[in-house]
Amino acid sequence: MTDSEKSKLIYVGPSLRHAQLMRHQIFIGGYPAKVDEIEKSCPNIRELFVPIDQLETAEKAVRTKGTPLNKYFRKAMEV
């Protein structure tokens, strides 16, 4: 995997319109600048950003009740 592929993250959490963060949005070069602000009301938001090559695994985890990603997803929906 190249360095540019490693720095591409995809957001697997719920769309947060007020934060202008959409599900499956791709970020190049790391987390978006607004993540620090979102983190104040959703402390585990960074966990919902995964490398693109881990999307399939992350999607399964988001849908599987009891997994950390499922819990983070549900918490983000409350924001």
Coordinates of N, CA, C and O in Angstrom, one line a residue:
M1 N 0.8 -1.2 0.0 CA 0.0 0.0 0.0 C 0.9 1.2 0.0 O 1.8 1.3 0.8
T2 N 0.6 2.2 -0.8 CA 1.4 3.4 -0.9 C 1.0 4.4 0.2 O -0.1 4.2 0.9
D3 N 1.8 5.4 0.5 CA 1.5 6.4 1.5 C 0.2 7.1 1.2 O -0.5 7.4 2.2
S4 N 0.0 7.4 0.0 CA -1.3 8.1 -0.3 C -2.5 7.3 -0.1 O -3.5 7.8 0.4
E5 N -2.4 6.0 -0.3 CA -3.5 5.1 0.1 C -3.7 5.0 1.6 O -4.8 4.9 2.0
K6 N -2.6 5.0 2.3 CA -2.7 4.9 3.8 C -3.4 6.2 4.3 O -4.0 6.1 5.4
S7 N -3.2 7.3 3.7 CA -3.7 8.6 4.2 C -5.2 8.8 3.8 O -5.7 9.8 4.2
K8 N -5.8 7.9 3.1 CA -7.2 8.1 2.7 C -8.1 7.4 3.7 O -7.9 6.2 3.9
L9 N -8.9 8.1 4.3 CA -9.9 7.6 5.3 C -11.3 7.7 4.8 O -11.6 8.7 4.1
I10 N -12.1 6.7 5.1 CA -13.5 6.8 4.8 C -14.3 6.8 6.1 O -14.0 6.0 7.0
Y11 N -15.3 7.6 6.1 CA -16.2 7.8 7.3 C -17.3 6.8 7.2 O -18.1 6.8 6.3
V12 N -17.4 5.9 8.2 CA -18.4 4.8 8.2 C -19.5 5.1 9.3 O -20.4 4.2 9.5
G13 N -19.5 6.3 9.8 CA -20.6 6.6 10.8 C -21.8 7.2 10.1 O -21.8 7.2 8.9
P14 N -22.8 7.6 10.9 CA -24.0 8.1 10.3 C -23.7 9.5 9.8 O -22.8 10.2 10.2
S15 N -24.5 9.9 8.8 CA -24.4 11.3 8.3 C -24.8 12.3 9.4 O -25.8 12.1 10.1
L16 N -24.0 13.3 9.5 CA -24.2 14.3 10.5 C -24.3 15.7 9.8 O -23.3 16.3 9.6
R17 N -25.5 16.0 9.4 CA -25.6 17.2 8.5 C -25.2 18.5 9.2 O -24.5 19.3 8.5
H18 N -25.4 18.6 10.5 CA -25.0 19.8 11.1 C -23.5 20.0 11.2 O -22.9 21.0 11.3
A19 N -22.8 18.8 11.1 CA -21.3 18.8 11.1 C -20.8 18.7 9.7 O -19.6 18.7 9.5
Q20 N -21.7 18.7 8.7 CA -21.3 18.5 7.3 C -20.4 17.3 7.1 O -19.3 17.3 6.5
L21 N -20.8 16.2 7.7 CA -20.1 14.9 7.6 C -21.1 13.9 7.1 O -22.1 13.6 7.7
M22 N -20.7 13.3 6.0 CA -21.6 12.4 5.3 C -21.0 11.0 5.4 O -19.8 10.8 5.2
R23 N -21.9 10.0 5.5 CA -21.5 8.6 5.5 C -20.8 8.3 4.2 O -21.2 8.7 3.2
H24 N -19.7 7.5 4.3 CA -18.9 7.1 3.2 C -18.1 8.3 2.5 O -17.6 8.1 1.4
Q25 N -18.0 9.4 3.2 CA -17.2 10.5 2.7 C -15.8 10.1 2.9 O -15.4 9.5 3.9
I26 N -15.0 10.5 1.8 CA -13.6 10.1 1.8 C -12.7 11.3 2.1 O -13.0 12.4 1.6
F27 N -11.7 11.1 3.0 CA -10.8 12.2 3.4 C -9.4 11.8 3.0 O -8.9 10.7 3.4
I28 N -8.7 12.7 2.3 CA -7.3 12.4 1.9 C -6.4 13.2 2.8 O -6.6 14.4 3.0
G29 N -5.4 12.6 3.4 CA -4.4 13.2 4.2 C -4.8 13.2 5.7 O -4.3 14.0 6.5
G30 N -5.7 12.4 6.1 CA -6.1 12.3 7.5 C -7.5 12.7 7.8 O -8.3 12.9 6.9
Y31 N -7.7 13.0 9.1 CA -9.0 13.4 9.5 C -9.4 14.8 9.0 O -8.5 15.7 8.9
P32 N -10.7 15.1 8.9 CA -11.1 16.5 8.5 C -10.9 17.4 9.7 O -10.9 17.0 10.8
A33 N -10.7 18.7 9.4 CA -10.4 19.7 10.4 C -11.6 19.8 11.4 O -11.3 20.0 12.6
K34 N -12.8 19.6 11.0 CA -13.9 19.7 11.9 C -14.1 18.6 12.9 O -14.9 18.6 13.8
V35 N -13.3 17.5 12.8 CA -13.4 16.4 13.7 C -13.1 16.8 15.1 O -13.7 16.2 16.0
D36 N -12.2 17.7 15.3 CA -11.9 18.2 16.7 C -13.2 18.8 17.4 O -13.5 18.5 18.5
E37 N -14.0 19.5 16.6 CA -15.2 20.1 17.1 C -16.3 19.0 17.4 O -16.9 19.0 18.4
I38 N -16.4 18.1 16.5 CA -17.4 17.0 16.6 C -17.0 16.1 17.8 O -17.9 15.7 18.5
E39 N -15.7 16.0 18.0 CA -15.3 15.1 19.1 C -15.7 15.6 20.5 O -15.9 14.8 21.4
K40 N -16.0 16.9 20.6 CA -16.5 17.4 21.9 C -17.9 16.8 22.3 O -18.1 16.5 23.5
S41 N -18.7 16.5 21.3 CA -20.0 15.9 21.6 C -20.1 14.4 21.3 O -21.0 13.7 21.7
C42 N -19.1 13.9 20.6 CA -19.0 12.5 20.2 C -17.5 12.0 20.3 O -16.8 12.0 19.3
P43 N -17.1 11.7 21.6 CA -15.7 11.4 21.8 C -15.1 10.3 21.0 O -13.9 10.3 20.7
N44 N -15.8 9.4 20.5 CA -15.2 8.3 19.7 C -15.4 8.4 18.2 O -15.2 7.5 17.4
I45 N -15.7 9.6 17.7 CA -15.9 9.9 16.3 C -14.7 9.4 15.4 O -14.9 8.9 14.4
R46 N -13.5 9.6 15.9 CA -12.3 9.2 15.1 C -12.3 7.7 14.8 O -11.7 7.3 13.8
E47 N -12.9 6.9 15.7 CA -13.0 5.5 15.4 C -13.8 5.1 14.2 O -13.7 4.0 13.7
L48 N -14.7 6.0 13.8 CA -15.5 5.8 12.6 C -14.9 6.2 11.3 O -15.5 6.1 10.3
F49 N -13.6 6.6 11.3 CA -12.9 6.9 10.1 C -11.9 5.7 10.0 O -11.1 5.4 10.9
V50 N -12.0 5.0 8.9 CA -11.1 3.8 8.7 C -10.4 3.9 7.3 O -10.9 4.6 6.4
P51 N -9.3 3.3 7.2 CA -8.6 3.3 5.9 C -9.5 2.6 4.8 O -10.3 1.7 5.2
I52 N -9.5 3.1 3.6 CA -10.4 2.6 2.6 C -10.4 1.1 2.4 O -11.4 0.5 2.2
D53 N -9.2 0.5 2.5 CA -9.1 -0.9 2.3 C -9.7 -1.7 3.5 O -9.9 -2.9 3.3
Q54 N -10.1 -1.1 4.5 CA -10.8 -1.7 5.6 C -12.3 -1.5 5.6 O -13.0 -1.9 6.6
L55 N -12.8 -0.9 4.6 CA -14.3 -0.5 4.5 C -15.2 -1.7 4.7 O -16.1 -1.7 5.5
E56 N -14.9 -2.8 4.0 CA -15.8 -4.0 4.1 C -15.9 -4.5 5.5 O -17.0 -4.8 6.0
T57 N -14.7 -4.7 6.1 CA -14.7 -5.2 7.5 C -15.4 -4.2 8.4 O -16.1 -4.6 9.3
A58 N -15.1 -2.9 8.3 CA -15.7 -1.9 9.1 C -17.3 -1.9 9.0 O -18.0 -1.7 10.0
E59 N -17.8 -2.0 7.7 CA -19.2 -2.0 7.5 C -19.9 -3.2 8.2 O -20.9 -3.1 8.8
K60 N -19.2 -4.3 8.2 CA -19.8 -5.5 8.9 C -19.8 -5.2 10.4 O -20.8 -5.6 11.1
A61 N -18.7 -4.6 10.9 CA -18.7 -4.4 12.3 C -19.7 -3.3 12.8 O -20.3 -3.4 13.8
V62 N -20.0 -2.3 11.9 CA -21.0 -1.3 12.2 C -22.3 -2.0 12.3 O -23.2 -1.6 13.2
R63 N -22.6 -3.0 11.5 CA -23.9 -3.6 11.5 C -24.1 -4.7 12.5 O -25.2 -5.2 12.8
T64 N -22.9 -5.1 13.2 CA -23.0 -6.2 14.1 C -23.2 -5.7 15.6 O -22.3 -5.0 16.1
K65 N -24.3 -6.0 16.1 CA -24.6 -5.5 17.5 C -23.6 -5.9 18.5 O -23.1 -7.1 18.5
G66 N -23.2 -5.0 19.3 CA -22.2 -5.3 20.4 C -20.7 -5.0 20.0 O -19.9 -4.9 20.9
T67 N -20.4 -4.8 18.7 CA -19.0 -4.5 18.4 C -18.7 -3.0 18.7 O -19.7 -2.2 18.8
P68 N -17.5 -2.7 19.0 CA -17.1 -1.3 19.3 C -17.6 -0.3 18.2 O -18.2 0.7 18.5
L69 N -17.5 -0.7 16.9 CA -17.9 0.2 15.8 C -19.4 0.4 15.8 O -19.9 1.5 15.6
N70 N -20.2 -0.6 16.2 CA -21.6 -0.5 16.3 C -22.0 0.4 17.4 O -22.9 1.3 17.2
K71 N -21.3 0.3 18.5 CA -21.6 1.2 19.6 C -21.2 2.7 19.3 O -22.0 3.6 19.6
Y72 N -20.1 2.9 18.6 CA -19.7 4.2 18.3 C -20.7 4.8 17.3 O -21.0 6.0 17.3
F73 N -21.2 4.0 16.3 CA -22.1 4.4 15.3 C -23.4 4.9 16.0 O -23.9 6.0 15.7
R74 N -23.9 4.1 16.9 CA -25.1 4.4 17.7 C -25.0 5.7 18.5 O -25.9 6.5 18.6
K75 N -23.8 5.8 19.1 CA -23.6 7.1 19.9 C -23.5 8.3 19.0 O -24.1 9.3 19.4
A76 N -22.9 8.2 17.8 CA -22.9 9.3 16.9 C -24.2 9.7 16.4 O -24.5 10.9 16.1
M77 N -25.2 8.7 16.3 CA -26.5 9.0 15.9 C -27.2 9.9 16.9 O -28.2 10.6 16.6
E78 N -26.8 9.9 18.1 CA -27.4 10.8 19.2 C -26.9 12.2 19.1 O -27.5 13.1 19.8
V79 N -25.9 12.5 18.4 CA -25.3 13.8 18.3 C -26.2 14.8 17.5 O -26.8 14.4 16.5

